[in-house]
Amino acid sequence: MAPQQGRGIAILMTCFAAIGGGLYGYDTGYISGVKEMAGFLHYFGEIQANGKLGLSSSRDSLITSILSAGTFFGSLLAYFVGDFMGRRWGIIIYLGIFCLGVALQTAGTTLPRFVLGRVFAGIGLGGTSTLVPMYQSECAPKAIRGAIVAAYQWMITIGLLIASVVVNATKDRQGPSSFQIPIGLQFIWAVILGGGLAFLPESPRYLIMKGRDEEAMKALARMSGDSTDSPAVATEFSEIAANIHHQRSVGSGSYADCFSMGPGKNALRVGTGIGLQALQQLTGINFIFYYGTTFFKNSGISNPFMISIATNVVNVGMTVPGIWAVDKVGRRALLLYGAAGMAIAQLIVAAVGDTVKVTNLAGQKVLIAFVCIYIAHFAATWGPLAWVVTGEIYPTSIRAKAMSMSTASNWLWNFGIGYATPYLVDSGPGKAGLHSNVFFLWGAFCVICCIYVYFFIPETKGLSLEQVDLLYRNSTIRGSNQYRQKILAENMHDEDTEAYKEAKGVAPTSHLENVSTEDKN
């Protein structure tokens, strides 16, 4: 098999794993519309002051945000499952837990059972949202790793869109089937992903870390389309093994190592990922996808379900330019641009919502237009890039632990925003009554995003995961792009790579990492 065909296999493998993003998107996307269904309110609603069935702020918060509480713990536990069972089988185990949660929700006609189902679904979703991008990052060819991991976010947006379409199609059905159908369809995502993963190879980096070198060589050969004794497979094996050897020489891969201040700058890297995933949520994107239908309805929009579908179409379509640009433009520049664009759009939405009456049709069109512009900037930048960056900045020895913490950060803030939003937006005793002014808050956080990227996010475009480790050890954040170009120009690798190559009978590389203090930028 030709190498190009083999790389095609690696691309297909990692793109297939992106179906896990569809699981994430669909599960988070259906709840906004389901909560407005008459059938759902019949079972879970309460009589409100106006005499109609509805959800109180406390019940609305519980139903929406309890999923994120489950995902938080699922994410934190993913390191244990991913490091001991493997990335691939870890995903399959979490899919089983997710299916249990879906079954409880589908059959649930009482609040406790439905909420319990949301918790189990959350645990499964939290685990897969950690392990799928990790599996993709560890298996994808470095030249297009950004695009492949970004495809995970694209599948999230597709899941959100499909959820909104299904909800719109079933919202007028009589009885519990109106909400049970969109919930039950989640089984399809899980079965497709779990069934496919059963036939895919394990991450070679995980196998090398566990000392299963023979299996790692077979996995690398399968992904590259070469034989196990080919120079290309031996070279890639040597680079990974040398990097893991270096990491073990300076730490054991424990939680303490995640926060060490040594030459690998693990504390900086772990803190960067945790902060980046928190800020992705604080841009306010899930306000639209959790509460968008309710927000548009309260803003005077005549068909809020259709507007929610429109925002999801924008989300899907504008993720595609981000997939293309991530390996062309780079991570750092896109994140800076995206944060600035989101901030401007959100501040305009807040200003329009604050000054224009809900009966003003032109004003409502402007509000919808700038909500879509905001979503477009998020979809092309912060949506996919948060997963790309956190999938590649950690060393292999602590990657599972570090990614579990950064993904848990994403879900923790997802939970906090989901729980607090009704109290921030709604009017009444004990509530802030911000309404559209909440976009001033999201816009302010987007300004903080700009500052954060400038000081904490390096440029890693085109580097292997092992070369990203070299970048952190020998450069600064603001000097990262210059040093990245040097790594690529000189084909720099860890010094120990040669020892592993000699053991495999492979010729030496052109340049070894031996950086003096004057090289550091």
XYZ file of C-alpha atoms in Angstrom, residues 46-435:
390
model
C -45.674 23.460 36.810
C -48.602 25.864 36.782
C -47.150 29.381 36.560
C -48.574 32.718 37.752
C -50.257 33.216 34.361
C -52.146 29.938 34.795
C -50.162 28.118 32.090
C -47.798 25.180 32.349
C -44.127 26.143 32.355
C -40.785 25.533 33.990
C -39.782 27.564 37.016
C -36.265 29.043 36.917
C -35.068 26.456 39.453
C -36.506 23.483 37.536
C -35.299 24.910 34.210
C -31.797 25.284 35.658
C -31.819 21.749 37.083
C -32.973 20.041 33.866
C -30.548 22.004 31.688
C -27.428 22.103 33.815
C -27.451 18.698 35.534
C -26.049 17.168 32.334
C -22.974 19.354 32.717
C -22.533 18.251 36.321
C -22.305 14.671 35.064
C -19.928 15.626 32.271
C -17.629 17.349 34.774
C -17.102 14.138 36.735
C -17.027 12.029 33.567
C -14.215 14.210 32.235
C -12.170 14.031 35.425
C -12.417 10.239 35.510
C -11.475 9.943 31.836
C -7.756 10.029 32.635
C -8.098 6.810 34.671
C -10.118 5.031 31.989
C -7.956 6.401 29.146
C -4.633 5.502 30.778
C -5.614 2.061 32.046
C -8.093 0.813 29.438
C -6.697 2.746 26.474
C -8.093 5.655 24.469
C -10.186 3.476 22.167
C -11.752 1.136 24.742
C -12.163 4.066 27.109
C -14.439 5.755 24.563
C -16.457 2.545 24.119
C -16.930 2.158 27.901
C -18.162 5.734 28.219
C -20.560 5.193 25.306
C -22.163 2.374 27.307
C -22.708 4.711 30.275
C -24.132 7.328 27.913
C -26.642 4.830 26.503
C -27.844 4.016 30.024
C -28.535 7.726 30.537
C -30.400 7.999 27.230
C -32.567 4.993 28.155
C -33.515 6.569 31.499
C -34.425 9.870 29.835
C -36.424 8.240 27.061
C -38.441 6.135 29.503
C -38.588 8.843 32.160
C -41.930 10.546 32.779
C -41.020 11.694 36.287
C -38.517 14.403 37.108
C -36.161 12.271 39.292
C -35.771 9.578 36.613
C -35.282 12.121 33.841
C -32.673 14.021 35.867
C -30.861 10.765 36.755
C -30.744 9.959 33.051
C -29.236 13.360 32.346
C -26.534 12.656 34.952
C -25.552 9.270 33.435
C -25.645 10.712 29.916
C -23.438 13.517 31.176
C -20.858 11.133 32.635
C -20.647 9.280 29.323
C -20.510 12.490 27.341
C -17.812 13.964 29.573
C -15.599 10.921 29.098
C -15.980 10.808 25.327
C -15.418 14.570 25.020
C -12.019 14.051 26.689
C -10.911 10.844 24.985
C -12.080 11.471 21.403
C -9.939 14.621 20.803
C -7.065 12.868 22.601
C -7.346 9.834 20.305
C -7.533 12.115 17.263
C -4.483 14.174 18.294
C -2.390 11.085 18.984
C -3.255 9.381 15.685
C -3.588 12.223 13.162
C -0.798 13.189 10.689
C 0.855 16.345 12.069
C 0.408 18.439 8.895
C -3.385 18.276 9.166
C -3.838 17.476 12.860
C -5.513 20.824 13.453
C -8.101 20.244 10.726
C -8.845 16.712 11.910
C -9.379 17.714 15.542
C -11.378 20.722 14.321
C -13.658 18.210 12.575
C -14.675 17.136 16.092
C -16.149 20.614 16.633
C -17.751 20.496 13.182
C -19.536 17.314 14.185
C -20.668 19.073 17.374
C -22.277 21.756 15.201
C -23.867 19.125 12.942
C -25.240 17.386 16.028
C -26.703 20.685 17.235
C -28.308 21.290 13.826
C -29.795 17.803 13.568
C -31.177 18.163 17.099
C -32.894 21.452 16.252
C -34.395 19.987 13.054
C -35.671 16.867 14.858
C -37.124 18.944 17.698
C -38.894 21.202 15.195
C -40.325 18.128 13.456
C -41.687 16.510 16.643
C -42.702 19.548 18.704
C -46.400 19.361 17.676
C -46.849 15.639 18.347
C -49.285 14.726 21.099
C -48.066 12.876 24.179
C -44.577 11.934 25.387
C -43.346 10.861 21.927
C -42.794 14.547 21.106
C -39.726 14.600 23.375
C -38.936 10.873 23.558
C -38.156 10.635 19.823
C -35.428 13.331 19.782
C -33.934 11.923 22.984
C -34.022 8.283 21.848
C -32.332 9.044 18.516
C -29.082 9.534 20.444
C -28.660 5.760 20.504
C -27.812 5.951 16.791
C -24.760 8.183 17.376
C -23.458 5.899 20.123
C -23.914 2.656 18.170
C -22.172 4.005 15.049
C -19.192 5.355 17.005
C -18.815 2.363 19.312
C -19.194 -0.161 16.499
C -16.602 1.568 14.334
C -14.052 1.988 17.132
C -14.122 -1.747 17.796
C -12.308 -2.205 14.450
C -9.829 0.691 14.703
C -6.301 0.441 16.157
C -5.311 1.848 19.542
C -3.327 5.089 19.808
C 0.353 4.213 19.155
C 1.474 6.826 21.701
C -0.605 5.131 24.376
C 0.845 1.729 23.414
C 4.443 3.011 23.553
C 3.756 4.674 26.907
C 2.567 1.270 28.190
C 5.623 -0.567 26.806
C 3.606 -2.421 24.167
C 6.103 -1.627 21.420
C 5.160 -4.424 19.031
C 1.507 -3.396 19.040
C 2.562 0.234 18.621
C 4.628 -0.638 15.531
C 1.632 -2.459 14.039
C -0.647 0.496 14.756
C 1.828 2.935 13.175
C 2.230 0.665 10.163
C -1.530 0.401 9.722
C -1.923 4.173 9.868
C 1.011 4.917 7.544
C 0.360 2.143 5.007
C 3.902 0.768 5.394
C 5.234 -2.485 6.791
C 6.334 -2.671 10.442
C 10.017 -2.821 9.428
C 9.917 0.236 7.151
C 12.185 3.253 7.911
C 9.170 5.609 8.073
C 7.478 3.564 10.807
C 10.743 3.143 12.712
C 11.443 6.890 12.533
C 8.014 7.824 13.884
C 8.285 5.167 16.589
C 11.721 6.479 17.580
C 10.551 10.077 17.891
C 7.597 9.140 20.098
C 9.633 6.745 22.246
C 12.448 9.281 22.717
C 10.018 11.959 23.828
C 8.342 9.623 26.333
C 11.797 8.622 27.605
C 12.646 12.294 28.159
C 9.349 12.939 29.977
C 9.951 9.991 32.300
C 13.461 11.229 33.036
C 12.063 14.451 34.504
C 8.833 13.151 36.102
C 6.626 10.144 36.758
C 3.481 11.446 35.055
C 1.633 11.930 38.365
C -0.824 14.706 39.202
C 2.054 16.484 40.947
C 3.946 16.467 37.627
C 0.984 18.200 35.965
C 1.747 21.262 38.085
C 5.535 21.095 38.108
C 7.522 24.200 37.163
C 10.428 22.310 35.556
C 11.874 22.716 32.036
C 8.783 21.135 30.461
C 6.597 23.955 31.879
C 3.847 21.491 32.709
C 2.096 23.894 35.085
C 1.907 26.540 32.360
C 0.600 24.038 29.822
C -2.047 22.547 32.121
C -3.151 25.994 33.296
C -3.338 27.209 29.692
C -5.689 24.377 28.701
C -7.921 24.802 31.751
C -8.202 28.547 31.137
C -8.790 28.172 27.401
C -11.665 25.721 27.826
C -13.232 27.905 30.535
C -13.081 30.959 28.292
C -14.606 29.033 25.395
C -17.720 28.619 27.532
C -17.588 32.177 28.874
C -17.911 33.536 25.331
C -21.602 32.724 25.912
C -22.109 30.283 23.046
C -24.216 27.841 25.020
C -26.543 30.630 26.081
C -27.724 30.519 22.452
C -27.937 26.737 22.210
C -29.408 26.078 25.681
C -31.727 29.070 25.959
C -31.880 30.383 22.388
C -35.466 29.292 21.712
C -36.684 30.916 24.940
C -34.579 34.060 24.393
C -35.833 34.614 20.833
C -39.412 33.961 21.963
C -39.134 36.544 24.741
C -37.502 39.006 22.314
C -40.641 39.050 20.179
C -39.478 36.668 17.433
C -42.578 35.046 15.909
C -41.000 31.636 15.136
C -38.162 31.025 17.619
C -37.816 27.353 16.614
C -36.933 28.320 13.034
C -34.491 31.003 14.201
C -32.745 28.362 16.331
C -32.407 26.184 13.220
C -30.965 29.178 11.330
C -28.347 29.823 14.020
C -27.358 26.152 13.889
C -26.991 26.318 10.095
C -24.606 29.261 10.545
C -22.716 27.279 13.183
C -22.262 24.291 10.857
C -21.374 26.306 7.754
C -18.854 28.623 9.396
C -16.952 25.799 11.090
C -15.741 24.695 7.639
C -13.560 27.822 7.064
C -12.072 27.196 10.507
C -11.168 23.620 9.571
C -9.386 24.946 6.475
C -7.651 27.858 8.229
C -6.350 26.130 11.352
C -3.413 24.511 9.521
C -2.992 27.415 7.069
C -3.272 30.520 9.254
C -2.393 28.944 12.581
C -3.902 28.644 16.040
C -2.821 31.906 17.674
C -3.890 34.356 14.947
C -7.296 32.715 14.495
C -8.036 32.789 18.220
C -7.125 36.490 18.435
C -9.291 37.361 15.428
C -12.216 35.273 16.652
C -12.265 36.808 20.124
C -12.259 40.337 18.685
C -15.052 39.537 16.202
C -17.226 37.910 18.864
C -16.768 40.837 21.261
C -17.872 43.417 18.678
C -20.924 41.394 17.581
C -22.084 40.715 21.142
C -21.774 44.317 22.253
C -23.938 45.336 19.273
C -26.550 42.678 20.176
C -26.645 43.995 23.744
C -26.979 47.601 22.599
C -29.767 46.799 20.118
C -31.649 44.655 22.624
C -31.406 47.383 25.240
C -32.649 50.237 23.026
C -35.105 48.652 20.564
C -38.602 47.529 21.552
C -39.654 43.932 20.916
C -42.338 45.221 18.527
C -39.705 46.832 16.278
C -39.335 44.351 13.405
C -36.231 46.006 11.917
C -34.551 46.011 15.315
C -35.253 42.300 15.800
C -33.729 41.531 12.400
C -30.573 43.425 13.403
C -30.451 41.465 16.682
C -30.760 38.130 14.843
C -28.166 39.186 12.246
C -25.512 40.036 14.831
C -26.248 36.913 16.861
C -25.483 34.996 13.640
C -22.292 37.046 13.068
C -21.200 36.220 16.616
C -21.917 32.504 16.068
C -20.005 32.608 12.759
C -16.873 33.951 14.483
C -17.142 31.378 17.260
C -17.682 28.520 14.816
C -14.624 29.403 12.722
C -12.262 30.022 15.639
C -12.932 29.367 19.322
C -15.280 26.447 18.701
C -12.769 24.097 17.036
C -9.510 25.648 18.234
C -10.084 25.103 21.946
C -10.105 21.353 21.218
C -7.162 21.576 18.805
C -4.923 23.448 21.252
C -5.760 21.335 24.309
C -5.235 18.187 22.246
C -1.647 19.071 21.351
C 0.000 21.169 24.102
C 0.432 18.411 26.708
C 3.253 15.834 26.872
C 2.192 12.201 26.446
C 3.034 11.221 30.043
C 0.395 13.573 31.489
C -1.883 14.065 28.457
C -4.798 12.028 29.826
C -4.731 13.793 33.202
C -4.249 17.249 31.675
C -6.978 16.800 29.059
C -9.367 15.457 31.677
C -8.820 18.630 33.723
C -9.165 21.019 30.783
C -12.310 19.273 29.505
C -13.712 19.220 33.054
C -13.110 22.976 33.130
C -15.172 23.307 29.940
C -18.038 21.336 31.468
C -17.803 23.035 34.873
C -18.337 26.441 33.277
C -20.938 24.911 30.979
C -22.784 23.810 34.124
C -22.349 27.175 35.834
C -23.623 29.118 32.818
C -26.483 26.682 32.249
C -27.577 26.939 35.874
C -27.123 30.692 36.295
C -28.559 31.920 32.986
C -32.281 31.805 33.947
C -31.469 33.820 37.057
C -29.354 36.272 35.053
C -31.860 36.756 32.229
C -35.333 36.333 33.759
C -37.197 39.015 35.727
C -38.584 38.551 39.220
C -37.520 38.332 42.868
C -33.923 37.122 43.254
C -33.215 37.452 39.525
C -30.994 39.912 37.679
C -33.421 40.567 34.825
C -30.613 41.298 32.351
C -32.504 40.025 29.287
